Short mmCIF file of C-alpha atoms in Angstrom, two decimals:
data_model
loop_
_atom_site.label_atom_id
_atom_site.label_comp_id
_atom_site.label_asym_id
_atom_site.label_seq_id
_atom_site.Cartn_x
_atom_site.Cartn_y
_atom_site.Cartn_z
CA UNK A 152 0.00 0.00 0.00
CA UNK A 153 0.99 3.65 -0.28
CA UNK A 154 1.56 4.01 3.46
CA UNK A 155 3.48 0.76 3.93
CA UNK A 156 5.88 1.27 1.04
CA UNK A 157 6.88 4.67 2.42
CA UNK A 158 8.18 3.10 5.63
CA UNK A 159 9.29 -0.28 4.28
CA UNK A 160 12.75 -1.48 5.30
CA UNK A 161 14.25 -4.61 3.75
CA UNK A 162 17.01 -6.51 5.58
CA UNK A 163 19.09 -8.94 3.53
CA UNK A 164 21.09 -11.34 5.72
CA UNK A 165 24.28 -12.86 4.32
CA UNK A 166 26.39 -15.60 5.93
CA UNK A 167 30.12 -14.86 5.93
CA UNK A 168 30.83 -18.47 6.92
CA UNK A 169 29.50 -19.61 3.52
CA UNK A 170 31.28 -17.20 1.17
CA UNK A 171 30.67 -19.28 -1.97
CA UNK A 172 26.92 -18.53 -1.76
CA UNK A 173 27.12 -15.00 -0.41
CA UNK A 174 27.56 -12.79 -3.48
CA UNK A 175 25.03 -14.62 -5.62
CA UNK A 176 22.58 -14.77 -2.71
CA UNK A 177 22.70 -11.04 -1.97
CA UNK A 178 22.49 -10.25 -5.70
CA UNK A 179 19.47 -12.53 -6.03
CA UNK A 180 17.48 -10.82 -3.28
CA UNK A 181 18.41 -7.35 -4.50
CA UNK A 182 17.10 -8.28 -7.94
CA UNK A 183 13.93 -9.81 -6.45
CA UNK A 184 13.38 -6.60 -4.53
CA UNK A 185 13.89 -4.48 -7.65
CA UNK A 186 11.40 -6.56 -9.65
CA UNK A 187 8.86 -6.36 -6.85
CA UNK A 188 9.21 -2.59 -6.68
CA UNK A 189 8.68 -2.39 -10.44
CA UNK A 190 5.40 -4.30 -10.07
CA UNK A 191 4.30 -1.97 -7.28
CA UNK A 192 5.25 1.03 -9.40
CA UNK A 193 2.96 -0.18 -12.20
CA UNK A 194 0.04 -0.32 -9.76
CA UNK A 195 0.81 3.15 -8.44
CA UNK A 196 1.14 4.62 -11.93
CA UNK A 197 -2.34 3.35 -12.81
CA UNK A 198 -3.78 5.89 -10.35
CA UNK A 199 -3.29 9.61 -10.74
CA UNK A 200 -2.91 10.19 -6.99
CA UNK A 201 0.08 7.83 -6.70
CA UNK A 202 1.54 8.09 -10.21
CA UNK A 203 4.77 9.77 -9.01
CA UNK A 204 5.08 8.04 -5.65
CA UNK A 205 7.89 5.65 -6.63
CA UNK A 206 9.87 8.46 -8.24
CA UNK A 207 9.49 10.49 -5.06
CA UNK A 208 10.70 7.56 -2.95
CA UNK A 209 13.79 7.16 -5.14
CA UNK A 210 14.45 10.87 -4.84
CA UNK A 211 14.22 10.51 -1.07
CA UNK A 212 16.82 7.74 -1.17
CA UNK A 213 19.07 9.82 -3.40
CA UNK A 214 19.00 12.72 -0.94
CA UNK A 215 20.76 10.57 1.64
CA UNK A 216 23.79 10.58 -0.64
CA UNK A 217 23.80 14.35 -0.93
CA UNK A 218 23.31 16.53 -3.99
CA UNK A 219 27.04 16.62 -4.76
CA UNK A 220 27.75 12.90 -4.42
CA UNK A 221 29.58 11.96 -7.67
CA UNK A 222 27.98 8.50 -7.94
CA UNK A 223 24.50 9.93 -7.51
CA UNK A 224 24.59 12.44 -10.35
CA UNK A 225 23.05 11.56 -13.67
CA UNK A 226 24.94 14.41 -15.27
CA UNK A 227 28.34 13.74 -13.72
CA UNK A 228 31.60 14.28 -15.54
CA UNK A 229 32.05 12.20 -18.63
CA UNK A 230 34.28 9.22 -17.93
CA UNK A 231 33.71 9.24 -14.18
CA UNK A 232 33.66 5.66 -12.84
CA UNK A 233 30.52 6.11 -10.76
CA UNK A 234 28.65 8.45 -13.11
CA UNK A 235 24.94 7.89 -12.48
CA UNK A 236 25.47 4.21 -11.65
CA UNK A 237 23.51 4.00 -8.39
CA UNK A 238 20.12 2.34 -8.82
CA UNK A 239 17.89 3.32 -5.90
CA UNK A 240 15.06 0.91 -5.12
CA UNK A 241 12.90 3.46 -3.32
CA UNK A 242 12.83 1.57 -0.03
CA UNK A 243 15.34 1.30 2.79
CA UNK A 244 17.73 -1.64 2.39
CA UNK A 245 20.23 -3.01 4.92
CA UNK A 246 22.68 -5.79 4.04
CA UNK A 247 23.74 -7.59 7.23
CA UNK A 248 26.73 -9.91 6.86
CA UNK A 249 26.68 -12.24 9.86
CA UNK A 250 29.29 -14.47 11.55
CA UNK A 251 32.10 -11.93 11.33
CA UNK A 252 33.63 -13.65 14.39
CA UNK A 253 34.33 -16.68 12.16
CA UNK A 254 35.29 -14.80 9.01
CA UNK A 255 37.70 -12.58 10.97
CA UNK A 256 40.10 -15.55 11.12
CA UNK A 257 40.47 -15.63 7.33
CA UNK A 258 43.43 -14.34 5.34
CA UNK A 259 43.55 -10.51 5.20
CA UNK A 260 43.45 -10.57 1.39
CA UNK A 261 40.16 -12.52 1.47
CA UNK A 262 38.70 -10.07 3.96
CA UNK A 263 39.75 -7.19 1.72
CA UNK A 264 38.09 -8.68 -1.38
CA UNK A 265 34.95 -9.60 0.57
CA UNK A 266 34.66 -6.12 2.01
CA UNK A 267 35.10 -4.36 -1.32
CA UNK A 268 32.64 -6.65 -3.11
CA UNK A 269 29.95 -6.18 -0.48
CA UNK A 270 30.56 -2.44 -0.37
CA UNK A 271 30.06 -2.34 -4.14
CA UNK A 272 26.79 -4.30 -3.95
CA UNK A 273 25.44 -2.14 -1.14
CA UNK A 274 26.55 1.17 -2.62
CA UNK A 275 25.22 0.51 -6.11
CA UNK A 276 21.78 -0.30 -4.66
CA UNK A 277 21.65 2.58 -2.19
CA UNK A 278 21.84 0.16 0.75
CA UNK A 279 23.55 0.22 4.13
CA UNK A 280 26.13 -2.48 4.91
CA UNK A 281 26.86 -3.88 8.34
CA UNK A 282 28.90 -6.80 9.68
CA UNK A 283 27.63 -8.68 12.75
CA UNK A 284 29.15 -11.42 14.85
CA UNK A 285 28.71 -13.28 18.10
CA UNK A 286 29.60 -11.13 21.09
CA UNK A 287 29.79 -7.92 19.01
CA UNK A 288 27.38 -5.74 21.02
CA UNK A 289 28.60 -2.56 19.34
CA UNK A 290 27.59 -3.90 15.93
CA UNK A 291 24.14 -4.88 17.19
CA UNK A 292 23.73 -1.36 18.58
CA UNK A 293 24.69 0.09 15.18
CA UNK A 294 22.12 -2.13 13.46
CA UNK A 295 19.42 -0.94 15.85
CA UNK A 296 20.46 2.66 15.28
CA UNK A 297 20.19 2.29 11.48
CA UNK A 298 16.77 0.65 11.85
CA UNK A 299 15.61 3.41 14.19
CA UNK A 300 16.72 6.01 11.67
CA UNK A 301 14.71 4.36 8.90
CA UNK A 302 11.62 3.45 10.92
CA UNK A 303 11.36 6.19 13.55
CA UNK A 304 13.35 9.06 12.00
CA UNK A 305 16.03 8.86 14.69
CA UNK A 306 19.33 10.65 13.97
CA UNK A 307 21.33 9.12 11.13
CA UNK A 308 24.29 6.92 12.01
CA UNK A 309 27.51 8.85 11.42
CA UNK A 310 29.89 5.98 12.18
CA UNK A 311 31.70 4.57 9.16
CA UNK A 312 34.20 1.70 9.16
CA UNK A 313 35.70 0.50 5.87
CA UNK A 314 38.90 -1.08 7.19
CA UNK A 315 38.60 -4.68 5.96
CA UNK A 316 40.49 -5.92 9.02
CA UNK A 317 37.60 -4.71 11.16
CA UNK A 318 33.84 -5.36 10.99
CA UNK A 319 32.40 -3.00 8.38
CA UNK A 320 29.80 -0.35 9.14
CA UNK A 321 28.84 1.61 6.02
CA UNK A 322 25.55 3.58 6.20
CA UNK A 323 23.85 4.28 2.89
CA UNK A 324 25.29 7.32 1.17
CA UNK A 325 28.57 7.35 3.10
CA UNK A 326 30.58 5.30 0.58
CA UNK A 327 31.79 6.04 -2.94
CA UNK A 328 33.10 4.03 -5.87
CA UNK A 329 36.29 6.03 -5.74
CA UNK A 330 36.92 4.83 -2.17
CA UNK A 331 35.93 1.26 -3.03
CA UNK A 332 38.29 1.25 -5.99
CA UNK A 333 38.39 -0.75 -9.17
CA UNK A 334 37.94 -4.54 -8.92
CA UNK A 335 41.19 -6.51 -8.68
CA UNK A 336 40.82 -8.43 -11.96
CA UNK A 337 42.51 -11.83 -11.75
CA UNK A 338 42.82 -12.45 -15.49
CA UNK A 339 41.93 -10.85 -18.81
CA UNK A 340 39.29 -13.47 -19.62
CA UNK A 341 37.16 -12.36 -16.66
CA UNK A 342 37.38 -8.78 -17.86
CA UNK A 343 36.43 -9.75 -21.42
CA UNK A 344 33.37 -11.74 -20.27
CA UNK A 345 32.00 -8.93 -18.10
CA UNK A 346 29.37 -6.73 -19.74
CA UNK A 347 28.54 -4.65 -16.64
CA UNK A 348 30.44 -3.52 -13.52
CA UNK A 349 28.38 -6.03 -11.53
CA UNK A 350 29.58 -8.87 -13.79
CA UNK A 351 33.15 -7.74 -13.27
CA UNK A 352 32.89 -7.70 -9.49
CA UNK A 353 31.07 -11.03 -9.53
CA UNK A 354 33.87 -12.59 -11.59
CA UNK A 355 36.46 -11.31 -9.13
CA UNK A 356 34.47 -12.61 -6.18
CA UNK A 357 33.99 -16.05 -7.72
CA UNK A 358 37.70 -16.28 -8.47
CA UNK A 359 38.50 -15.88 -4.78
CA UNK A 360 35.66 -17.68 -3.05
CA UNK A 361 33.88 -20.13 -5.36
CA UNK A 362 34.87 -23.62 -6.41
CA UNK A 363 36.04 -23.65 -10.02
CA UNK A 364 35.34 -19.92 -10.11
CA UNK A 365 31.57 -20.40 -10.44
CA UNK A 366 28.84 -19.52 -7.94
CA UNK A 367 26.59 -22.43 -6.92
CA UNK A 368 22.92 -22.48 -7.82
CA UNK A 369 20.89 -21.49 -4.80
CA UNK A 370 17.76 -23.44 -3.87
CA UNK A 371 14.84 -21.06 -3.42
CA UNK A 372 11.17 -21.35 -2.58
CA UNK A 373 9.15 -23.25 0.07
CA UNK A 374 9.47 -26.55 -1.78
CA UNK A 375 13.19 -26.66 -1.03
CA UNK A 376 12.98 -25.94 2.71
CA UNK A 377 12.82 -29.65 3.61
CA UNK A 378 16.18 -30.19 1.92
CA UNK A 379 17.92 -28.25 4.69
CA UNK A 380 16.74 -30.66 7.38
CA UNK A 381 15.69 -33.93 5.70
CA UNK A 382 16.21 -36.01 8.87
CA UNK A 383 14.34 -33.54 11.09
CA UNK A 384 17.35 -33.26 13.40
CA UNK A 385 16.54 -29.72 14.48
CA UNK A 386 12.99 -30.10 15.73
CA UNK A 387 11.88 -28.00 18.69
CA UNK A 388 9.73 -30.45 20.66
CA UNK A 389 8.54 -27.88 23.19
CA UNK A 390 7.47 -25.52 20.40
CA UNK A 391 5.83 -28.30 18.39
CA UNK A 392 3.94 -29.52 21.47
CA UNK A 393 2.70 -26.03 22.33
CA UNK A 394 1.62 -25.43 18.73
CA UNK A 395 -0.25 -28.73 18.64
CA UNK A 396 -2.06 -27.87 21.89
CA UNK A 397 -3.04 -24.41 20.64
CA UNK A 398 -4.36 -25.85 17.39
CA UNK A 399 -6.37 -28.46 19.32
CA UNK A 400 -7.80 -25.83 21.69
CA UNK A 401 -8.79 -23.68 18.73
CA UNK A 402 -10.55 -26.58 17.00
CA UNK A 403 -12.46 -27.48 20.18
CA UNK A 404 -13.45 -23.84 20.66
CA UNK A 405 -14.76 -23.67 17.09
CA UNK A 406 -16.81 -26.84 17.60
CA UNK A 407 -18.26 -25.51 20.88
CA UNK A 408 -19.15 -22.15 19.33
CA UNK A 409 -20.79 -23.83 16.36
CA UNK A 410 -22.79 -26.13 18.63
CA UNK A 411 -23.99 -23.24 20.81
CA UNK A 412 -25.03 -21.26 17.73
CA UNK A 413 -27.08 -24.20 16.39
CA UNK A 414 -28.81 -24.61 19.77
CA UNK A 415 -29.66 -20.89 19.91
CA UNK A 416 -31.19 -21.03 16.44
CA UNK A 417 -33.21 -24.12 17.37
CA UNK A 418 -34.48 -22.49 20.59
CA UNK A 419 -35.37 -19.33 18.68
CA UNK A 420 -37.47 -21.31 16.22
CA UNK A 421 -39.22 -23.09 19.10
CA UNK A 422 -39.98 -19.78 20.86
CA UNK A 423 -38.00 -20.67 23.96
CA UNK A 424 -36.55 -17.82 26.09
CA UNK A 425 -32.95 -16.91 25.32
CA UNK A 426 -30.47 -18.57 27.62
CA UNK A 427 -27.19 -16.88 28.50
CA UNK A 428 -24.52 -19.51 28.08
CA UNK A 429 -21.27 -19.40 29.97
CA UNK A 430 -18.05 -20.10 28.15
CA UNK A 431 -16.79 -23.44 29.31
CA UNK A 432 -13.34 -23.77 30.77
CA UNK A 433 -10.50 -24.71 28.51
CA UNK A 434 -10.36 -28.42 27.82
CA UNK A 435 -7.67 -30.45 29.55
CA UNK A 436 -4.35 -30.50 27.77
CA UNK A 437 -3.82 -33.39 25.44
CA UNK A 438 -0.57 -35.07 24.82
CA UNK A 439 0.98 -34.01 21.51
CA UNK A 440 1.73 -36.77 19.05
CA UNK A 441 5.31 -38.00 19.04
#
């Protein structure tokens, strides 16, 4: 709706402990988001009152970068690397790369490439980037602060950390392609195959993190969820039991309500005085199935 899209905030969570899937996974969800926003834009444009809403939201996102940001200008200097390359979605986006505590043990060169690739993805989509890890309270506080800024108009986060040896904190609009730098191309073939800057960065990423230099195909959709736990090793018995009991209570309540309603209709047809019925106590708990 018009009101919900104005305050929408999308959080994309990436797992640093599985780097082979990370770049393609974040790219996938960014593209899904962009396609969804295009569909919403078509609906808005069909009504005169909301015809320019999506353009206004993109303009709002662009303002976070500042009027003089070189990557944000459509009429920037000819030949500038970031000239008009940022593609704002119109909604707030935060990319959260988790398990920094594990990835921090990796080789510094890998951390440098990871950081630059994620900064590129976030920056080119007008998104904020944040690393999180176990025991990193400061990073959790920064995440909350960014959310509060988007959702409740709290002050913007001024902290910026781009040192790849440390957990990154890069609020939307604080980075630039000049600071990120050009991708460290491993070979000429990767450069020849690339048709866009995204392809070039993807090729670099795959050369460092993916087996045989190719990103794996990611399973998506509800039908694939069972593949992650085929042996049901991660069941929560307490949760399953409570859910079963609630579902049973709800079914019994529906049956009781239906029965009372039928009796009231029958009494009304017979001309009997209306009887005030008390709600019966909750049925005794049943044992959930194994």
